[in-house]
Amino acid sequence: MSAIQKEDGLYHSFCGLTCVGWLYQKIKDSFFLILGTHTCAHLLQNALGVMIFARPRFGVALLEENDLSKPQPELEALIDEIRADHKPSVIFLLSSCTPEVMKVEFDGLARHLSRPDLPVLFVPASGLDYTFSQAEDSVLQALLPFCPPASPDDRRVVFLGSVNDAIADDFALEAARLGIPVAGFLPATHFHELPPIGPGTVLAPLQPYLSKVATRLARDRGATLLNSLFPFGPDGTRAFWEDLARLFGLNVDLREREAQAWSRLATHTELLRGKRVFFTADTLMELPLARFLKAAGCEIVECSSPYIHKKFHARELAALEGVPVFEQPNFDRQLRTIAATQPDLVISTLGTTNPLIGQGVVAKWSTEFAFMPIHGWAGAGTLVGMFTKALRRHAKLDPLDDPVWSAGLMPGAIPLVSNRS
Amino acid sequence: MRLALWMYEGTAHHGVGRIANSMQKVHAVFHAPQGDDYVNPIFTMLERTPAFPQMTTSVVSGRDLAQGTIRLPETLRQVEAKLHPDLIIVCASCSTILLQEDLEVVAANAHTQAEVLVYDANPYRMAEVLSADGLFTQLTKRYARPQPLTARPSVNIIGPASLGFHVRTDLICLRRIMQTLGVQVNVIAPLGASLADMARLPAAWLNIAPYRELGRKAAVYLEEQFGTPALYDAPIGVQPTLAWLRRLVEMLNDVGARVDGPAVDLPPLTAFSLDGMSAPSGVPWFARTADMDSFSSKNAFVFGDATHTVGIVKFLHDELGMDIAGAGTYLAHEAGWVAEQLVGYLPPTADQESPTADRTAHGQPSSVGGLLVTDRFQDVAARIAELQPSLVCGTQMERHSCRKLDIPCIVIAPPTHIENHLLGYRPMLGFDGADVIADEVYTTTTLGLEKHLIDLFGDAGLEYEENGGQEIGQDTPALDTPPSQENAVASGALPHPLTPKAQTPTWTPDAQAMLKKVPFFVRGRVQRNVEKYATEQGVSDITVDVLQAAKEALGG
Ligand code: SF4
């Protein structure tokens, strides 16, 4: 297993609130209420650009100056408004930094606001403790009391993590093809469709950022946690299904399937072979993505991730043997490493990608991977294409070798240093 | 407490970032949780800066709070070692400000070479605009030094800043004007200014501070402290630009007379045109062409910040001959000024009785002299739905609301959006700006012969697709986020229309068939007008006869 180096966490990313952007669309009868400030509202509208849809099923209960001195925020009227406007089946109440600092007692608040027909569930998500996709883990934990118990002889799989409906269908079909019985998905598309979970359940995580809910389910309900690769790329997908089948006493051999999948990606992998790739830290999807690229023939110069869970990510870490792996990286140090190692492709955050390109690096948004259907056999083409797109496009354009073109608007702009001429 | 969905203004720390990122060797450090770093991509994605924005989040985590660790000094040292800025501006965030730490003391512990300024921006009392303006004023006071005036007539251009609304092209326009006049530009600030440039501010003969939102207070200070006269108007529109030019020349020559410097002459107006031989703007003639008669029956609603709201209302009314259906601003602290500027422009409204600016922080729209003052976009959308103007000039949010209301809309005010950072020359100021705005109005509204043809034949012969070609569903997110199916889902899930929930009359099949003959892009409006007419008449079924009567009553 790769040794993990830990730094001081001065890197660029978003906070846990970001997960609202995809979860409110996944859980169709939900409402996400953030108890937060102008900052949180401004974050959501800028990071996701979705607030421009005038009545999304989420919003910020705005703490203003006069609310700061109140012992407990009064949310009843807002809940009534949301109930009348959106008729949700469940409201997720997300924490943010200010009420955390104010020591708002969220558990009690959520309980107090809950009604039998409209539960209000507390979701810790504040930027003080949660980054990007991590708060999905909190949302799923909040849902656990509503997953009915399952008897020990109910031996079925529950897929863990939000994926869009098309991918969910793929996974259900593939499971049926292999003879693996499916209990459902957590989260489900509707609040009342949550799968039963018990000692017979096998949990198959689809997303790499759900370590807490997975370990909690194993502990509290005695469910078995699949310990495999995450189903990204032909290699990950094959390991995922073979290992999952084994937990159901099925011996499946997907070697052939994997080979076919790779051969379909051949034009891409030819381009990727030998390319040196660097992952800064952002979505917590970095480990499996880097592992896939390694299998595709890339050299991973560095793989950094906000948080790494040694046990939950054990197989990915094993597959990344020899790769420098960082947790909570320092972005300035990363910039120096990038300058020294000159990678062919850097996968970086929304805010840092353009400036990296400005420094003569080919860079690609990491955020995009959190929004694209890249899971399983069907997603492999999309996945690999996301890496090669940036490489191909930059190869088509002339090198930008006169700094005048990137002098840009901002006077502080550091002139471009071309590493290609 | 209220539910916030969309904010016109950014936060206080965003205002600080905008100033720091405008200047040379100035860096902002936010003492804030990691998520507050979200402001960073607004710069790199909208302005597409090829450099890292001049701001760093000194991360505060839950664990730091529990352990009493404060990383700020270490961050300051890292920033200094890497960037060697002349000045570091430190500010707290909405959450860390509650910790009541003494950031002065903490920052002093870093022992940096660079000057460190702890800016006290209380995010609960100020948002982006007041924060940015306050900081810039503070920097002006701190760095401006007494000194002799430049030998030649000169101006400072005060107010353009990073992420400002079309400021880059406004600046091009202002520089061209100065070049034509032979007036030297002493300093532009904050955009591009170093601390040494800030020190040189008092060397200019005159300050140009066209934006109410940023730079005016600094110019006032320079006037009081150093006697530098200032031109505070925004030259939006042709006549205001002319008046502005004359005033500029006059003020410079006043200074010239005092210091015995060279005089400035206003050259023939053709000198201000891009080709050097035609009228500096096409608007005066354009507005008088026969084609534009239909403008006289068109009315507009204008909503935005202070500068652009005032400038655009006057331009549409005075230079294009349009009626003003109403106007408003989200800047409560500027409401009084906007209302005063627009006296005589706004139609009287029922709620005109409250003459003073109320704070709108608690979500109640207020009205100042007929002006809508609110920071809730829903209030603005409701007002537009009620007024049904033929044109809306607003922010990106109004553009969005207007799509649902089927009303043409152009964007004339911040917050900026990726589409306000296009590559071409699109100023809002000066003669060139007048041309740009007039073109935008013209291409956005249906006008002239085209209008008559539509009125006469409905959509016969006009090959419009009912659903294709429209912009609905192609909403560009504020930061063009990666395309995703998720977004497609979101745009499909359009919110409810904003019309009031009155008992709507029903349409008989015949009348409905007739309504279908109205071109789709005005059909919604016709439908609403007829329904309103029917309701007023107490008719519950809209028949062909009612529709005809309505058309007659409403003038077709
Ligand atoms: S980091 Fe905290 S204050 Fe900032 S947007 Fe996220 S939850 Fe809100």
PDB file of N, CA and C in Angstrom, chain A residues 8 10-12 25 37-39 42-43 45-47 51-52 54 58 60 62 64-65 97-98 128-129 164 330 332 350-351 354-355 365 368 372 406 409-414, chain B residues 1-5 7 9-11 21-22 33-34 36-38 40 44-45 47 49-51 54 60-62 71 78 82 94 124-125 168 192 361 400 479 481-483 485-486:
ATOM      1  N   ASP A   8      -0.914  20.355   5.383  1.00  0.00           N
ATOM      2  CA  ASP A   8      -1.710  21.244   6.246  1.00  0.00           C
ATOM      3  C   ASP A   8      -3.083  21.635   5.691  1.00  0.00           C
ATOM      4  N   LEU A  10      -4.026  23.445   3.137  1.00  0.00           N
ATOM      5  CA  LEU A  10      -4.249  24.745   2.487  1.00  0.00           C
ATOM      6  C   LEU A  10      -4.359  24.530   0.980  1.00  0.00           C
ATOM      7  N   TYR A  11      -5.517  24.040   0.577  1.00  0.00           N
ATOM      8  CA  TYR A  11      -5.749  23.839  -0.851  1.00  0.00           C
ATOM      9  C   TYR A  11      -7.099  24.458  -1.165  1.00  0.00           C
ATOM     10  N   HIS A  12      -7.452  24.522  -2.432  1.00  0.00           N
ATOM     11  CA  HIS A  12      -8.703  25.164  -2.837  1.00  0.00           C
ATOM     12  C   HIS A  12      -9.777  24.119  -3.072  1.00  0.00           C
ATOM     13  N   GLN A  25     -31.555  16.896  -6.773  1.00  0.00           N
ATOM     14  CA  GLN A  25     -32.123  16.376  -8.013  1.00  0.00           C
ATOM     15  C   GLN A  25     -32.274  14.868  -7.969  1.00  0.00           C
ATOM     16  N   THR A  37     -25.696  31.727   5.941  1.00  0.00           N
ATOM     17  CA  THR A  37     -25.608  33.175   5.755  1.00  0.00           C
ATOM     18  C   THR A  37     -25.583  33.518   4.267  1.00  0.00           C
ATOM     19  N   HIS A  38     -25.482  34.798   4.012  1.00  0.00           N
ATOM     20  CA  HIS A  38     -25.287  35.323   2.672  1.00  0.00           C
ATOM     21  C   HIS A  38     -24.143  34.572   1.955  1.00  0.00           C
ATOM     22  N   THR A  39     -23.106  34.250   2.731  1.00  0.00           N
ATOM     23  CA  THR A  39     -21.958  33.547   2.147  1.00  0.00           C
ATOM     24  C   THR A  39     -22.385  32.212   1.544  1.00  0.00           C
ATOM     25  N   HIS A  42     -24.365  32.717  -1.577  1.00  0.00           N
ATOM     26  CA  HIS A  42     -23.491  33.167  -2.666  1.00  0.00           C
ATOM     27  C   HIS A  42     -22.634  32.006  -3.180  1.00  0.00           C
ATOM     28  N   LEU A  43     -22.184  31.162  -2.256  1.00  0.00           N
ATOM     29  CA  LEU A  43     -21.435  29.959  -2.667  1.00  0.00           C
ATOM     30  C   LEU A  43     -22.281  29.114  -3.606  1.00  0.00           C
ATOM     31  N   GLN A  45     -24.897  29.769  -5.392  1.00  0.00           N
ATOM     32  CA  GLN A  45     -25.254  30.331  -6.696  1.00  0.00           C
ATOM     33  C   GLN A  45     -24.047  30.410  -7.612  1.00  0.00           C
ATOM     34  N   ASN A  46     -22.857  30.519  -7.045  1.00  0.00           N
ATOM     35  CA  ASN A  46     -21.677  30.606  -7.898  1.00  0.00           C
ATOM     36  C   ASN A  46     -21.050  29.257  -8.189  1.00  0.00           C
ATOM     37  N   ALA A  47     -20.982  28.420  -7.165  1.00  0.00           N
ATOM     38  CA  ALA A  47     -20.314  27.138  -7.372  1.00  0.00           C
ATOM     39  C   ALA A  47     -21.145  26.260  -8.289  1.00  0.00           C
ATOM     40  N   MET A  51     -28.839  28.145  -8.715  1.00  0.00           N
ATOM     41  CA  MET A  51     -29.856  28.937  -8.039  1.00  0.00           C
ATOM     42  C   MET A  51     -30.596  29.851  -9.000  1.00  0.00           C
ATOM     43  N   ILE A  52     -30.028  29.992 -10.177  1.00  0.00           N
ATOM     44  CA  ILE A  52     -30.674  30.843 -11.146  1.00  0.00           C
ATOM     45  C   ILE A  52     -32.022  30.251 -11.562  1.00  0.00           C
ATOM     46  N   ALA A  54     -35.335  29.676 -10.576  1.00  0.00           N
ATOM     47  CA  ALA A  54     -35.880  30.496  -9.516  1.00  0.00           C
ATOM     48  C   ALA A  54     -36.499  29.745  -8.341  1.00  0.00           C
ATOM     49  N   PHE A  58     -34.132  23.794  -2.965  1.00  0.00           N
ATOM     50  CA  PHE A  58     -33.225  24.075  -1.858  1.00  0.00           C
ATOM     51  C   PHE A  58     -33.160  25.573  -1.651  1.00  0.00           C
ATOM     52  N   VAL A  60     -31.502  28.814   1.332  1.00  0.00           N
ATOM     53  CA  VAL A  60     -30.762  29.142   2.542  1.00  0.00           C
ATOM     54  C   VAL A  60     -31.677  29.912   3.486  1.00  0.00           C
ATOM     55  N   LEU A  62     -31.760  32.369   5.900  1.00  0.00           N
ATOM     56  CA  LEU A  62     -30.715  33.378   6.003  1.00  0.00           C
ATOM     57  C   LEU A  62     -30.571  33.927   7.420  1.00  0.00           C
ATOM     58  N   GLU A  64     -29.364  36.635   9.699  1.00  0.00           N
ATOM     59  CA  GLU A  64     -28.948  38.029   9.588  1.00  0.00           C
ATOM     60  C   GLU A  64     -28.549  38.531  10.968  1.00  0.00           C
ATOM     61  N   GLU A  65     -28.101  39.778  11.012  1.00  0.00           N
ATOM     62  CA  GLU A  65     -27.477  40.239  12.244  1.00  0.00           C
ATOM     63  C   GLU A  65     -28.364  40.020  13.477  1.00  0.00           C
ATOM     64  N   CYS A  97     -21.250  27.033   8.729  1.00  0.00           N
ATOM     65  CA  CYS A  97     -20.242  27.442   9.716  1.00  0.00           C
ATOM     66  C   CYS A  97     -20.783  28.359  10.813  1.00  0.00           C
ATOM     67  N   THR A  98     -21.561  29.373  10.413  1.00  0.00           N
ATOM     68  CA  THR A  98     -22.002  30.344  11.414  1.00  0.00           C
ATOM     69  C   THR A  98     -22.826  29.697  12.530  1.00  0.00           C
ATOM     70  N   LEU A 128     -16.562  23.992   8.096  1.00  0.00           N
ATOM     71  CA  LEU A 128     -15.558  23.811   9.147  1.00  0.00           C
ATOM     72  C   LEU A 128     -15.100  22.359   9.193  1.00  0.00           C
ATOM     73  N   ASP A 129     -15.985  21.450   8.805  1.00  0.00           N
ATOM     74  CA  ASP A 129     -15.652  20.035   8.932  1.00  0.00           C
ATOM     75  C   ASP A 129     -15.846  19.206   7.679  1.00  0.00           C
ATOM     76  N   ASN A 164     -27.053   8.813 -11.254  1.00  0.00           N
ATOM     77  CA  ASN A 164     -28.300   9.170 -11.931  1.00  0.00           C
ATOM     78  C   ASN A 164     -29.091   7.917 -12.309  1.00  0.00           C
ATOM     79  N   ASN A 330      -0.971  20.763   0.513  1.00  0.00           N
ATOM     80  CA  ASN A 330      -0.751  22.201   0.484  1.00  0.00           C
ATOM     81  C   ASN A 330      -0.586  22.601  -0.981  1.00  0.00           C
ATOM     82  N   ASP A 332       0.430  25.280  -2.531  1.00  0.00           N
ATOM     83  CA  ASP A 332       1.676  25.917  -2.950  1.00  0.00           C
ATOM     84  C   ASP A 332       2.767  24.878  -3.174  1.00  0.00           C
ATOM     85  N   LEU A 350     -12.062  23.817  -9.857  1.00  0.00           N
ATOM     86  CA  LEU A 350     -12.702  24.812 -10.708  1.00  0.00           C
ATOM     87  C   LEU A 350     -11.920  26.131 -10.720  1.00  0.00           C
ATOM     88  N   GLY A 351     -11.455  26.536  -9.543  1.00  0.00           N
ATOM     89  CA  GLY A 351     -10.812  27.839  -9.432  1.00  0.00           C
ATOM     90  C   GLY A 351      -9.367  27.862  -9.888  1.00  0.00           C
ATOM     91  N   ASN A 354      -7.846  27.293 -14.796  1.00  0.00           N
ATOM     92  CA  ASN A 354      -7.399  28.294 -15.770  1.00  0.00           C
ATOM     93  C   ASN A 354      -6.017  28.853 -15.435  1.00  0.00           C
ATOM     94  N   PRO A 355      -5.760  29.235 -14.179  1.00  0.00           N
ATOM     95  CA  PRO A 355      -4.405  29.710 -13.872  1.00  0.00           C
ATOM     96  C   PRO A 355      -3.327  28.652 -14.129  1.00  0.00           C
ATOM     97  N   TRP A 365     -10.794  20.332 -15.234  1.00  0.00           N
ATOM     98  CA  TRP A 365     -11.595  20.451 -14.015  1.00  0.00           C
ATOM     99  C   TRP A 365     -11.835  19.108 -13.333  1.00  0.00           C
ATOM    100  N   GLU A 368     -15.831  18.310 -12.713  1.00  0.00           N
ATOM    101  CA  GLU A 368     -16.649  17.714 -13.760  1.00  0.00           C
ATOM    102  C   GLU A 368     -16.900  16.225 -13.510  1.00  0.00           C
ATOM    103  N   MET A 372     -20.601  13.669 -13.953  1.00  0.00           N
ATOM    104  CA  MET A 372     -20.734  12.943 -15.203  1.00  0.00           C
ATOM    105  C   MET A 372     -21.019  11.452 -14.955  1.00  0.00           C
ATOM    106  N   SER A 406      -1.410  35.698 -22.970  1.00  0.00           N
ATOM    107  CA  SER A 406      -1.992  35.362 -21.679  1.00  0.00           C
ATOM    108  C   SER A 406      -1.718  36.450 -20.650  1.00  0.00           C
ATOM    109  N   LEU A 409      -6.189  40.276 -18.350  1.00  0.00           N
ATOM    110  CA  LEU A 409      -6.751  41.509 -17.845  1.00  0.00           C
ATOM    111  C   LEU A 409      -6.090  41.935 -16.557  1.00  0.00           C
ATOM    112  N   MET A 410      -5.836  40.940 -15.688  1.00  0.00           N
ATOM    113  CA  MET A 410      -5.411  41.319 -14.349  1.00  0.00           C
ATOM    114  C   MET A 410      -3.947  41.699 -14.337  1.00  0.00           C
ATOM    115  N   PRO A 411      -3.687  42.851 -13.773  1.00  0.00           N
ATOM    116  CA  PRO A 411      -2.313  43.349 -13.751  1.00  0.00           C
ATOM    117  C   PRO A 411      -1.379  42.425 -12.988  1.00  0.00           C
ATOM    118  N   GLY A 412      -1.928  41.691 -12.052  1.00  0.00           N
ATOM    119  CA  GLY A 412      -1.074  40.818 -11.258  1.00  0.00           C
ATOM    120  C   GLY A 412      -0.685  39.551 -11.986  1.00  0.00           C
ATOM    121  N   ALA A 413      -1.250  39.343 -13.178  1.00  0.00           N
ATOM    122  CA  ALA A 413      -1.039  38.098 -13.896  1.00  0.00           C
ATOM    123  C   ALA A 413       0.438  37.785 -14.077  1.00  0.00           C
ATOM    124  N   ILE A 414       0.787  36.588 -13.695  1.00  0.00           N
ATOM    125  CA  ILE A 414       2.164  36.147 -13.886  1.00  0.00           C
ATOM    126  C   ILE A 414       2.268  35.704 -15.340  1.00  0.00           C
TER     127      ILE A 414
ATOM    128  N   MET B   1     -36.911  35.243   9.791  1.00  0.00           N
ATOM    129  CA  MET B   1     -35.922  34.639   8.897  1.00  0.00           C
ATOM    130  C   MET B   1     -36.546  34.404   7.532  1.00  0.00           C
ATOM    131  N   ARG B   2     -35.741  34.539   6.484  1.00  0.00           N
ATOM    132  CA  ARG B   2     -36.303  34.350   5.156  1.00  0.00           C
ATOM    133  C   ARG B   2     -35.472  33.358   4.351  1.00  0.00           C
ATOM    134  N   LEU B   3     -36.077  32.862   3.302  1.00  0.00           N
ATOM    135  CA  LEU B   3     -35.436  31.888   2.456  1.00  0.00           C
ATOM    136  C   LEU B   3     -34.733  32.621   1.313  1.00  0.00           C
ATOM    137  N   ALA B   4     -33.425  32.468   1.235  1.00  0.00           N
ATOM    138  CA  ALA B   4     -32.690  33.148   0.164  1.00  0.00           C
ATOM    139  C   ALA B   4     -32.392  32.162  -0.950  1.00  0.00           C
ATOM    140  N   LEU B   5     -32.659  32.595  -2.168  1.00  0.00           N
ATOM    141  CA  LEU B   5     -32.403  31.730  -3.315  1.00  0.00           C
ATOM    142  C   LEU B   5     -31.336  32.300  -4.222  1.00  0.00           C
ATOM    143  N   MET B   7     -28.757  35.969  -4.742  1.00  0.00           N
ATOM    144  CA  MET B   7     -28.365  37.254  -4.183  1.00  0.00           C
ATOM    145  C   MET B   7     -27.853  38.162  -5.308  1.00  0.00           C
ATOM    146  N   GLU B   9     -26.030  40.881  -4.674  1.00  0.00           N
ATOM    147  CA  GLU B   9     -24.669  41.257  -4.296  1.00  0.00           C
ATOM    148  C   GLU B   9     -23.938  40.067  -3.706  1.00  0.00           C
ATOM    149  N   GLY B  10     -22.630  40.042  -3.878  1.00  0.00           N
ATOM    150  CA  GLY B  10     -21.806  39.060  -3.196  1.00  0.00           C
ATOM    151  C   GLY B  10     -21.568  39.492  -1.760  1.00  0.00           C
ATOM    152  N   THR B  11     -20.713  38.736  -1.098  1.00  0.00           N
ATOM    153  CA  THR B  11     -20.458  38.980   0.319  1.00  0.00           C
ATOM    154  C   THR B  11     -19.378  40.047   0.509  1.00  0.00           C
ATOM    155  N   ASN B  21      -7.624  41.784  -5.979  1.00  0.00           N
ATOM    156  CA  ASN B  21      -7.311  41.197  -7.276  1.00  0.00           C
ATOM    157  C   ASN B  21      -7.178  42.255  -8.372  1.00  0.00           C
ATOM    158  N   SER B  22      -7.651  43.458  -8.092  1.00  0.00           N
ATOM    159  CA  SER B  22      -7.511  44.523  -9.076  1.00  0.00           C
ATOM    160  C   SER B  22      -6.110  45.101  -9.064  1.00  0.00           C
ATOM    161  N   PRO B  33     -13.457  29.473   6.801  1.00  0.00           N
ATOM    162  CA  PRO B  33     -13.511  28.042   6.487  1.00  0.00           C
ATOM    163  C   PRO B  33     -13.269  27.808   4.999  1.00  0.00           C
ATOM    164  N   GLN B  34     -12.883  26.588   4.694  1.00  0.00           N
ATOM    165  CA  GLN B  34     -12.437  26.299   3.336  1.00  0.00           C
ATOM    166  C   GLN B  34     -13.451  26.637   2.247  1.00  0.00           C
ATOM    167  N   ASP B  36     -15.332  29.019   1.900  1.00  0.00           N
ATOM    168  CA  ASP B  36     -15.390  30.434   1.518  1.00  0.00           C
ATOM    169  C   ASP B  36     -14.399  30.763   0.410  1.00  0.00           C
ATOM    170  N   ASP B  37     -13.576  29.811   0.071  1.00  0.00           N
ATOM    171  CA  ASP B  37     -12.669  29.954  -1.073  1.00  0.00           C
ATOM    172  C   ASP B  37     -13.441  29.934  -2.401  1.00  0.00           C
ATOM    173  N   TYR B  38     -14.755  29.684  -2.331  1.00  0.00           N
ATOM    174  CA  TYR B  38     -15.564  29.634  -3.556  1.00  0.00           C
ATOM    175  C   TYR B  38     -15.464  30.920  -4.371  1.00  0.00           C
ATOM    176  N   ASN B  40     -12.863  32.427  -5.282  1.00  0.00           N
ATOM    177  CA  ASN B  40     -11.723  32.292  -6.171  1.00  0.00           C
ATOM    178  C   ASN B  40     -12.118  31.915  -7.612  1.00  0.00           C
ATOM    179  N   THR B  44     -11.413  33.307 -11.735  1.00  0.00           N
ATOM    180  CA  THR B  44     -10.680  32.557 -12.766  1.00  0.00           C
ATOM    181  C   THR B  44     -11.606  32.073 -13.868  1.00  0.00           C
ATOM    182  N   MET B  45     -12.889  31.963 -13.574  1.00  0.00           N
ATOM    183  CA  MET B  45     -13.778  31.469 -14.609  1.00  0.00           C
ATOM    184  C   MET B  45     -14.488  32.582 -15.365  1.00  0.00           C
ATOM    185  N   GLU B  47     -13.497  36.022 -15.417  1.00  0.00           N
ATOM    186  CA  GLU B  47     -12.480  36.866 -16.058  1.00  0.00           C
ATOM    187  C   GLU B  47     -11.412  36.024 -16.726  1.00  0.00           C
ATOM    188  N   THR B  49      -8.791  34.646 -15.666  1.00  0.00           N
ATOM    189  CA  THR B  49      -7.438  35.123 -15.395  1.00  0.00           C
ATOM    190  C   THR B  49      -6.440  33.997 -15.583  1.00  0.00           C
ATOM    191  N   PRO B  50      -5.398  34.260 -16.345  1.00  0.00           N
ATOM    192  CA  PRO B  50      -4.365  33.241 -16.502  1.00  0.00           C
ATOM    193  C   PRO B  50      -3.426  33.187 -15.301  1.00  0.00           C
ATOM    194  N   ALA B  51      -3.729  33.950 -14.272  1.00  0.00           N
ATOM    195  CA  ALA B  51      -2.909  33.894 -13.063  1.00  0.00           C
ATOM    196  C   ALA B  51      -3.807  33.533 -11.895  1.00  0.00           C
ATOM    197  N   GLN B  54      -5.503  37.092  -6.590  1.00  0.00           N
ATOM    198  CA  GLN B  54      -4.665  37.541  -5.487  1.00  0.00           C
ATOM    199  C   GLN B  54      -5.416  37.427  -4.170  1.00  0.00           C
ATOM    200  N   VAL B  60      -9.802  27.724   8.271  1.00  0.00           N
ATOM    201  CA  VAL B  60     -10.176  27.515   9.673  1.00  0.00           C
ATOM    202  C   VAL B  60     -11.046  26.274   9.701  1.00  0.00           C
ATOM    203  N   SER B  61     -10.617  25.248  10.419  1.00  0.00           N
ATOM    204  CA  SER B  61     -11.419  24.028  10.465  1.00  0.00           C
ATOM    205  C   SER B  61     -12.010  23.845  11.850  1.00  0.00           C
ATOM    206  N   GLY B  62     -12.958  22.941  11.918  1.00  0.00           N
ATOM    207  CA  GLY B  62     -13.585  22.643  13.206  1.00  0.00           C
ATOM    208  C   GLY B  62     -12.550  22.191  14.222  1.00  0.00           C
ATOM    209  N   ARG B  71      -4.249  29.432  12.167  1.00  0.00           N
ATOM    210  CA  ARG B  71      -3.218  29.249  11.141  1.00  0.00           C
ATOM    211  C   ARG B  71      -2.867  30.533  10.414  1.00  0.00           C
ATOM    212  N   GLN B  78       3.409  32.121   4.449  1.00  0.00           N
ATOM    213  CA  GLN B  78       3.455  31.399   3.158  1.00  0.00           C
ATOM    214  C   GLN B  78       3.191  32.353   1.991  1.00  0.00           C
ATOM    215  N   LYS B  82       5.948  33.340  -0.959  1.00  0.00           N
ATOM    216  CA  LYS B  82       5.704  32.975  -2.345  1.00  0.00           C
ATOM    217  C   LYS B  82       5.534  34.205  -3.233  1.00  0.00           C
ATOM    218  N   CYS B  94     -18.068  35.405   7.686  1.00  0.00           N
ATOM    219  CA  CYS B  94     -19.307  35.469   8.464  1.00  0.00           C
ATOM    220  C   CYS B  94     -19.234  34.595   9.711  1.00  0.00           C
ATOM    221  N   TYR B 124     -22.246  41.048   8.283  1.00  0.00           N
ATOM    222  CA  TYR B 124     -23.667  41.187   8.619  1.00  0.00           C
ATOM    223  C   TYR B 124     -24.135  42.626   8.410  1.00  0.00           C
ATOM    224  N   ARG B 125     -23.199  43.517   8.226  1.00  0.00           N
ATOM    225  CA  ARG B 125     -23.579  44.921   8.038  1.00  0.00           C
ATOM    226  C   ARG B 125     -23.272  45.427   6.649  1.00  0.00           C
ATOM    227  N   ARG B 168     -13.841  46.766 -18.207  1.00  0.00           N
ATOM    228  CA  ARG B 168     -12.647  46.724 -19.062  1.00  0.00           C
ATOM    229  C   ARG B 168     -12.909  47.533 -20.334  1.00  0.00           C
ATOM    230  N   GLY B 192      -5.343  47.689 -11.719  1.00  0.00           N
ATOM    231  CA  GLY B 192      -3.992  47.882 -12.232  1.00  0.00           C
ATOM    232  C   GLY B 192      -3.112  48.759 -11.374  1.00  0.00           C
ATOM    233  N   ALA B 361     -33.565  44.765   4.401  1.00  0.00           N
ATOM    234  CA  ALA B 361     -32.878  43.542   4.832  1.00  0.00           C
ATOM    235  C   ALA B 361     -33.856  42.467   5.281  1.00  0.00           C
ATOM    236  N   HIS B 400     -33.558  36.020 -16.485  1.00  0.00           N
ATOM    237  CA  HIS B 400     -34.120  34.709 -16.241  1.00  0.00           C
ATOM    238  C   HIS B 400     -35.631  34.781 -15.994  1.00  0.00           C
ATOM    239  N   LEU B 479     -21.447  30.374 -13.199  1.00  0.00           N
ATOM    240  CA  LEU B 479     -20.106  29.996 -13.605  1.00  0.00           C
ATOM    241  C   LEU B 479     -20.347  28.795 -14.468  1.00  0.00           C
ATOM    242  N   THR B 481     -20.772  25.921 -15.237  1.00  0.00           N
ATOM    243  CA  THR B 481     -20.358  24.658 -14.643  1.00  0.00           C
ATOM    244  C   THR B 481     -20.389  23.563 -15.699  1.00  0.00           C
ATOM    245  N   PRO B 482     -19.690  22.492 -15.419  1.00  0.00           N
ATOM    246  CA  PRO B 482     -19.625  21.431 -16.411  1.00  0.00           C
ATOM    247  C   PRO B 482     -21.023  21.004 -16.834  1.00  0.00           C
ATOM    248  N   PRO B 483     -21.180  20.692 -18.100  1.00  0.00           N
ATOM    249  CA  PRO B 483     -22.481  20.250 -18.556  1.00  0.00           C
ATOM    250  C   PRO B 483     -22.823  18.940 -17.854  1.00  0.00           C
ATOM    251  N   GLN B 485     -26.171  16.032 -16.918  1.00  0.00           N
ATOM    252  CA  GLN B 485     -27.579  15.693 -17.081  1.00  0.00           C
ATOM    253  C   GLN B 485     -28.369  16.352 -15.969  1.00  0.00           C
ATOM    254  N   GLU B 486     -27.702  16.472 -14.828  1.00  0.00           N
ATOM    255  CA  GLU B 486     -28.365  17.048 -13.676  1.00  0.00           C
ATOM    256  C   GLU B 486     -28.875  18.446 -14.018  1.00  0.00           C
TER     257      GLU B 486
END
